[in-house]
Amino acid sequence: MEDKDAADHALAVALREGADYAEARLHRNVDTVASLKNGEAEPPGHGESYGLGMRVMCGGALAFGATNRLGREGAAALAASLVRNARSAAALFGKKVAMSPEDSYMAKWGVPEKERMEDVDAGRLLSALKDLEGEVLSAAGEGKMPFRLYFLATGVEEKYFTSTQGTRIESRVPRLAFSGVLTGRDSGMVVQRRVQTGGSGGWEVFEGLGIRERLKSEAGTVARILSSASKFMGGEMDVIVGPEVAGIMAHESVGHPGEADRIMGREAAQAGESYLSSSDLGRQVGNGQAMVSDDPTVPGSSGFYLYDDEGVPARKRSLIDGGRIGEFLQNRETAADFDTRSNGAARADSYDREPIVRMANTFVEPGDMALEEMISGVKEGVLLKNFMEWNIDDKRFNQRYVGHEAYKIEKGELKGLVRNPVLEITTTKLWGSIGGRSRELAFDAATCGKGDPMQGIPVWHGGPHMLLNGVRVGAR
Amino acid sequence: MEQSAIDWAEAKAKSLAVAEYTVVEHHLDEMQARFSDNSLSVVNRLLTTELGVYLAKGRKRVLGSLSSTGRRSVEEFVEKLFASMNSTSAESDFAPLPAGGAGYSHNGDADASLDPFDQAACAKSAIQAALSAGASRVAGSLTARRTLVVQRTSAGLQGSDERTSYLLNVRAFADKDASGHGVSVATRLRDLETEQAGRRAGEWAKKSRNPRQPEEGVYSVIFGRTVAADLFQHVGRSASAFAMETGLSFLPEKSGERAGSDRLTVKDHGQIEGGPDSRSFDDEGRATSTTVILDGGQMARHLHNSTTAAKHGAEPTGNAGIISPRPWNIEVVPGSSDIEEMVRETKRGIFVTNNWYTRFQSYKTGEYSTLPRDAAFYIEGGRIGHPVAGFRISDSIPRQLGAVTLLGRERSWIEWWEVSTPVLQPDMLVDGVRITRAAT
């Protein structure tokens, strides 16, 4: 990566100006996106974002800054200005910022590609989208899907991280992301479905994700919901959630409340806080079946990395183990506050954003049941295969998932489609109601928003099918 | 005169003999102080320049943005865009860029520089005001931004637009379950109300101690300005012709159809005093303007760029987005009421001061839910009662637009983490709002 010399020079300038600690990150994102609107191509887009992001600590004050006016001069000017900023604001840092002690590393890592992402041009992306359009239209039926919108994006993220503690890390991650919105309409009724998937690797990821089959199936399901879904009558019952729902549950009500910066209040005015406190390690928040992890090292995942954006090695984190809080997600800043070590959760989405505590790939651990076994044990219930509307309060305790493809279960048998069952439930009730987890594990891709300025970070979330016993389900 | 990215990009576009181009430089100088637990947590400084390029030839188009602004990088990038454009097939939806006009008029609503701004001192002032009002813990962010947009098009249009904006977001806590929120949005430093925003957050926090969970049901709900602004940013986005074409709009497809209460008039302003996203020209180089979206509850106009306007037989509104027209600054025309009257008129209701996490079951139908956060209060018999928490608004925006019964006469600009499109918003009373809560 060019400009490494400038980044290293910035560290020297920061130390010379009086910084206690400094780190610099050259960060490049090169993206191509194609889109298709109701069968018509929109102009393809290309983005190349490249610059230097830098943090300095001085007298317990933390300053972050970024510039794309590179070269030794630009980098030095940034470093000097950040030291000045930190020093002049230090008196107002009533609580002094510190970084947890971590080892230094020299490493270069990347995600292998069979076919390089950069070699796939916009025309090929558009061609792939047009293939998908054909599948959707044939599956939905004549005139049943009046609105279709798809995006297919390839990208390569490259970084060079250097710190005054001697860490030097270079990385390269190519990714692919697909998103689409299908809107079906029939006899005045409307059903909408958002589909998102993606992963890391070369262009082979597109075929590996099975997007064509997925879209075809999704379009057919929208048509079936329009034609045959019956009104759902709520009540207390057993619920089986599919991997997509289990994944969003893990992300929203386990991953987010386990982010240490939320727990210490650093995100209080934006993304919110947590129902957990710093003393809650080991707290029972679910039953023994509640097993949730976050793992940046899942091969092929959207959230894949081997070192985080503070130069700390990535590893799997056990967030809930047998119903008890296992560990929080930590970066070096929060780890110092919690008097522990970072577990490698610092991520920044571009050069002009500070590294903050983020999830990577968050999932419910698979169990030992088969889906058929789960269904056969339910006298009255509902299967929420996937969802559309969802949200959760800013302490991550009161959450809601509204089913999209959902089936009634009666006397151990799967029955017809039902419309919009609503699972509105507290975090402890949810994770305390698990009756079983199936053997398979499936993931979906998403972009997780957090921070101020906002950062959208690529993640996976997923899980097995998960049985919840005796929960209240409403109707929209 | 020293050349920069926009010059090199324009020269390269001309040398490639494209039929149309726009080239634009976005300069950003941003200072931010973030605070939590009554203390600064980080100070940020961003100094960036980004180049935007649009090329068109033979009904083929391409868009690009580049943050490396050296000559070689710029020229290679434009060549890459040209090659990419040629790799695609011709589009059926296409309209030429607007031709030259009388130039642009800047409304003069900006500070000359960010120089007098002291982010740390302003943050301290907001924290102190919240603490003095009864809070024990204060968090927030204060952002000062200077932007300069320089744009040229192949149609001979060229413009330069310089703006400043100041965004303060304060959240105060009186205890673990009692919090209040304050916002101040300004385009000039003299209008930034740091103490008032901090005080408001502190007062709400103090009043919201010991909340109770309301019963599920249907209530009249007073949407405080911050909550109502979230609703109307979605109205603004739904007004985009792109949203209408893609099933992402809950607004009527035709002008003249009823979209809400006759009390509702909603406009989008390219430039408006105090509007932090003001611009004198859009991404196609067309002068921005004011567009009435809802006029007395009727759908008036959608937001258009040249391409969507040509497709729908409408006039462009100066809201390009090359692909998707977008709102600039939304204004909800005020009524003549106030919070006191809204409370008096409410037999059984809830007053919500802030919300977050708005998500839709369908953008087309507008069915959605959102979570009140910070201070909220039960209203019974025309009087404000105890604080409430732990519930959700689960409803439909089109239904709510039709059930607006009172609008306040006082308004504030709202923009914060949840409301990214700025809205000039009064308080609002809506009847028949469904409230739900989680099973425990």
mmCIF file of N, CA and C in Angstrom, chain A residues 358-418:
data_model
loop_
_atom_site.group_PDB
_atom_site.id
_atom_site.type_symbol
_atom_site.label_atom_id
_atom_site.label_comp_id
_atom_site.label_asym_id
_atom_site.label_seq_id
_atom_site.Cartn_x
_atom_site.Cartn_y
_atom_site.Cartn_z
ATOM 1 N N ARG A 358 -17.517 -3.097 17.674
ATOM 2 C CA ARG A 358 -18.487 -3.612 16.717
ATOM 3 C C ARG A 358 -18.568 -5.129 16.787
ATOM 4 N N MET A 359 -19.707 -5.637 16.348
ATOM 5 C CA MET A 359 -19.820 -7.073 16.127
ATOM 6 C C MET A 359 -19.149 -7.440 14.792
ATOM 7 N N ALA A 360 -19.014 -8.758 14.559
ATOM 8 C CA ALA A 360 -18.481 -9.252 13.284
ATOM 9 C C ALA A 360 -19.509 -10.216 12.670
ATOM 10 N N ASN A 361 -19.569 -11.430 13.209
ATOM 11 C CA ASN A 361 -20.539 -12.438 12.760
ATOM 12 C C ASN A 361 -21.162 -13.029 14.023
ATOM 13 N N THR A 362 -22.404 -12.672 14.290
ATOM 14 C CA THR A 362 -23.035 -13.009 15.564
ATOM 15 C C THR A 362 -24.087 -14.076 15.325
ATOM 16 N N PHE A 363 -24.083 -15.114 16.136
ATOM 17 C CA PHE A 363 -24.987 -16.230 15.821
ATOM 18 C C PHE A 363 -25.342 -17.053 17.049
ATOM 19 N N VAL A 364 -26.504 -17.656 16.938
ATOM 20 C CA VAL A 364 -26.925 -18.656 17.914
ATOM 21 C C VAL A 364 -26.212 -19.960 17.547
ATOM 22 N N GLU A 365 -25.579 -20.563 18.521
ATOM 23 C CA GLU A 365 -24.867 -21.826 18.254
ATOM 24 C C GLU A 365 -25.875 -22.924 17.892
ATOM 25 N N PRO A 366 -25.553 -23.777 16.926
ATOM 26 C CA PRO A 366 -26.461 -24.870 16.571
ATOM 27 C C PRO A 366 -26.604 -25.882 17.710
ATOM 28 N N GLY A 367 -27.731 -26.612 17.681
ATOM 29 C CA GLY A 367 -27.975 -27.613 18.717
ATOM 30 C C GLY A 367 -27.973 -29.015 18.143
ATOM 31 N N ASP A 368 -28.864 -29.863 18.645
ATOM 32 C CA ASP A 368 -28.826 -31.261 18.198
ATOM 33 C C ASP A 368 -30.175 -31.746 17.681
ATOM 34 N N MET A 369 -31.109 -30.835 17.458
ATOM 35 C CA MET A 369 -32.430 -31.256 16.981
ATOM 36 C C MET A 369 -32.526 -31.132 15.463
ATOM 37 N N ALA A 370 -33.497 -31.830 14.902
ATOM 38 C CA ALA A 370 -33.868 -31.625 13.504
ATOM 39 C C ALA A 370 -35.110 -30.747 13.498
ATOM 40 N N LEU A 371 -35.271 -29.964 12.427
ATOM 41 C CA LEU A 371 -36.439 -29.076 12.350
ATOM 42 C C LEU A 371 -37.739 -29.888 12.446
ATOM 43 N N GLU A 372 -37.772 -31.036 11.778
ATOM 44 C CA GLU A 372 -38.975 -31.864 11.781
ATOM 45 C C GLU A 372 -39.323 -32.311 13.203
ATOM 46 N N GLU A 373 -38.295 -32.603 13.959
ATOM 47 C CA GLU A 373 -38.477 -33.023 15.353
ATOM 48 C C GLU A 373 -39.090 -31.885 16.176
ATOM 49 N N MET A 374 -38.599 -30.675 15.902
ATOM 50 C CA MET A 374 -39.131 -29.495 16.594
ATOM 51 C C MET A 374 -40.616 -29.321 16.298
ATOM 52 N N ILE A 375 -40.920 -29.369 14.996
ATOM 53 C CA ILE A 375 -42.311 -29.149 14.579
ATOM 54 C C ILE A 375 -43.228 -30.214 15.171
ATOM 55 N N SER A 376 -42.750 -31.434 15.160
ATOM 56 C CA SER A 376 -43.613 -32.529 15.631
ATOM 57 C C SER A 376 -43.954 -32.393 17.112
ATOM 58 N N GLY A 377 -43.148 -31.650 17.839
ATOM 59 C CA GLY A 377 -43.411 -31.500 19.273
ATOM 60 C C GLY A 377 -44.287 -30.305 19.614
ATOM 61 N N VAL A 378 -44.729 -29.551 18.606
ATOM 62 C CA VAL A 378 -45.520 -28.341 18.867
ATOM 63 C C VAL A 378 -47.001 -28.645 18.659
ATOM 64 N N LYS A 379 -47.803 -28.473 19.724
ATOM 65 C CA LYS A 379 -49.250 -28.708 19.581
ATOM 66 C C LYS A 379 -49.907 -27.536 18.872
ATOM 67 N N GLU A 380 -49.588 -26.332 19.349
ATOM 68 C CA GLU A 380 -50.124 -25.141 18.690
ATOM 69 C C GLU A 380 -49.016 -24.102 18.639
ATOM 70 N N GLY A 381 -48.747 -23.609 17.447
ATOM 71 C CA GLY A 381 -47.645 -22.652 17.367
ATOM 72 C C GLY A 381 -47.543 -22.032 15.994
ATOM 73 N N VAL A 382 -46.417 -21.362 15.791
ATOM 74 C CA VAL A 382 -46.189 -20.693 14.519
ATOM 75 C C VAL A 382 -44.696 -20.777 14.190
ATOM 76 N N LEU A 383 -44.413 -20.933 12.900
ATOM 77 C CA LEU A 383 -43.025 -20.901 12.422
ATOM 78 C C LEU A 383 -42.783 -19.565 11.748
ATOM 79 N N LEU A 384 -41.873 -18.786 12.320
ATOM 80 C CA LEU A 384 -41.459 -17.522 11.694
ATOM 81 C C LEU A 384 -40.180 -17.805 10.923
ATOM 82 N N LYS A 385 -40.322 -18.067 9.635
ATOM 83 C CA LYS A 385 -39.130 -18.395 8.851
ATOM 84 C C LYS A 385 -38.242 -17.166 8.688
ATOM 85 N N ASN A 386 -38.855 -16.026 8.474
ATOM 86 C CA ASN A 386 -38.080 -14.797 8.327
ATOM 87 C C ASN A 386 -38.941 -13.597 8.727
ATOM 88 N N PHE A 387 -38.457 -12.394 8.548
ATOM 89 C CA PHE A 387 -39.132 -11.230 9.116
ATOM 90 C C PHE A 387 -38.968 -10.028 8.197
ATOM 91 N N MET A 388 -39.761 -9.013 8.446
ATOM 92 C CA MET A 388 -39.580 -7.714 7.789
ATOM 93 C C MET A 388 -39.347 -6.641 8.854
ATOM 94 N N GLU A 389 -40.444 -6.179 9.473
ATOM 95 C CA GLU A 389 -40.313 -5.126 10.489
ATOM 96 C C GLU A 389 -39.639 -5.677 11.738
ATOM 97 N N TRP A 390 -38.716 -4.916 12.287
ATOM 98 C CA TRP A 390 -38.118 -5.295 13.573
ATOM 99 C C TRP A 390 -37.568 -4.041 14.232
ATOM 100 N N ASN A 391 -37.489 -4.053 15.529
ATOM 101 C CA ASN A 391 -36.772 -3.008 16.260
ATOM 102 C C ASN A 391 -36.603 -3.412 17.712
ATOM 103 N N ILE A 392 -35.829 -2.622 18.414
ATOM 104 C CA ILE A 392 -35.513 -2.927 19.815
ATOM 105 C C ILE A 392 -35.204 -1.614 20.512
ATOM 106 N N ASP A 393 -35.500 -1.546 21.783
ATOM 107 C CA ASP A 393 -35.258 -0.280 22.486
ATOM 108 C C ASP A 393 -33.755 -0.046 22.670
ATOM 109 N N ASP A 394 -33.421 1.137 23.142
ATOM 110 C CA ASP A 394 -32.001 1.508 23.143
ATOM 111 C C ASP A 394 -31.226 0.901 24.312
ATOM 112 N N LYS A 395 -31.929 0.148 25.182
ATOM 113 C CA LYS A 395 -31.212 -0.660 26.182
ATOM 114 C C LYS A 395 -31.131 -2.110 25.727
ATOM 115 N N ARG A 396 -31.774 -2.389 24.607
ATOM 116 C CA ARG A 396 -31.740 -3.721 24.012
ATOM 117 C C ARG A 396 -32.491 -4.754 24.853
ATOM 118 N N PHE A 397 -33.689 -4.344 25.294
ATOM 119 C CA PHE A 397 -34.452 -5.233 26.158
ATOM 120 C C PHE A 397 -35.840 -5.540 25.605
ATOM 121 N N ASN A 398 -36.457 -4.585 24.916
ATOM 122 C CA ASN A 398 -37.836 -4.722 24.440
ATOM 123 C C ASN A 398 -37.792 -4.767 22.924
ATOM 124 N N GLN A 399 -38.019 -5.958 22.358
ATOM 125 C CA GLN A 399 -37.787 -6.123 20.930
ATOM 126 C C GLN A 399 -39.010 -6.662 20.218
ATOM 127 N N ARG A 400 -38.997 -6.521 18.880
ATOM 128 C CA ARG A 400 -40.168 -6.935 18.085
ATOM 129 C C ARG A 400 -39.699 -7.458 16.727
ATOM 130 N N TYR A 401 -40.289 -8.566 16.311
ATOM 131 C CA TYR A 401 -40.016 -9.139 15.001
ATOM 132 C C TYR A 401 -41.356 -9.495 14.379
ATOM 133 N N VAL A 402 -41.629 -8.978 13.195
ATOM 134 C CA VAL A 402 -42.900 -9.260 12.526
ATOM 135 C C VAL A 402 -42.614 -10.221 11.373
ATOM 136 N N GLY A 403 -43.264 -11.357 11.418
ATOM 137 C CA GLY A 403 -42.989 -12.410 10.454
ATOM 138 C C GLY A 403 -43.379 -12.036 9.033
ATOM 139 N N HIS A 404 -42.596 -12.525 8.076
ATOM 140 C CA HIS A 404 -42.930 -12.379 6.653
ATOM 141 C C HIS A 404 -43.458 -13.730 6.167
ATOM 142 N N GLU A 405 -42.559 -14.686 5.975
ATOM 143 C CA GLU A 405 -42.993 -16.043 5.625
ATOM 144 C C GLU A 405 -43.220 -16.792 6.939
ATOM 145 N N ALA A 406 -44.469 -17.039 7.249
ATOM 146 C CA ALA A 406 -44.796 -17.634 8.549
ATOM 147 C C ALA A 406 -45.907 -18.660 8.371
ATOM 148 N N TYR A 407 -45.785 -19.764 9.089
ATOM 149 C CA TYR A 407 -46.727 -20.874 8.948
ATOM 150 C C TYR A 407 -47.319 -21.244 10.307
ATOM 151 N N LYS A 408 -48.572 -21.574 10.293
ATOM 152 C CA LYS A 408 -49.202 -22.068 11.495
ATOM 153 C C LYS A 408 -48.771 -23.523 11.731
ATOM 154 N N ILE A 409 -48.621 -23.891 12.987
ATOM 155 C CA ILE A 409 -48.317 -25.288 13.339
ATOM 156 C C ILE A 409 -49.457 -25.809 14.215
ATOM 157 N N GLU A 410 -50.022 -26.929 13.835
ATOM 158 C CA GLU A 410 -51.099 -27.545 14.615
ATOM 159 C C GLU A 410 -50.819 -29.027 14.799
ATOM 160 N N LYS A 411 -50.885 -29.463 16.042
ATOM 161 C CA LYS A 411 -50.716 -30.891 16.377
ATOM 162 C C LYS A 411 -49.491 -31.492 15.686
ATOM 163 N N GLY A 412 -48.396 -30.767 15.745
ATOM 164 C CA GLY A 412 -47.146 -31.297 15.226
ATOM 165 C C GLY A 412 -46.989 -31.249 13.732
ATOM 166 N N GLU A 413 -47.898 -30.546 13.064
ATOM 167 C CA GLU A 413 -47.797 -30.466 11.603
ATOM 168 C C GLU A 413 -47.806 -29.023 11.129
ATOM 169 N N LEU A 414 -46.992 -28.794 10.112
ATOM 170 C CA LEU A 414 -46.928 -27.466 9.506
ATOM 171 C C LEU A 414 -48.167 -27.256 8.643
ATOM 172 N N LYS A 415 -48.878 -26.147 8.895
ATOM 173 C CA LYS A 415 -50.084 -25.850 8.115
ATOM 174 C C LYS A 415 -49.811 -24.666 7.189
ATOM 175 N N GLY A 416 -50.858 -23.921 6.865
ATOM 176 C CA GLY A 416 -50.724 -22.891 5.842
ATOM 177 C C GLY A 416 -50.047 -21.616 6.318
ATOM 178 N N LEU A 417 -49.811 -20.759 5.338
ATOM 179 C CA LEU A 417 -49.187 -19.453 5.615
ATOM 180 C C LEU A 417 -50.137 -18.575 6.422
ATOM 181 N N VAL A 418 -49.578 -17.815 7.341
ATOM 182 C CA VAL A 418 -50.349 -16.817 8.087
ATOM 183 C C VAL A 418 -49.692 -15.458 7.889
#
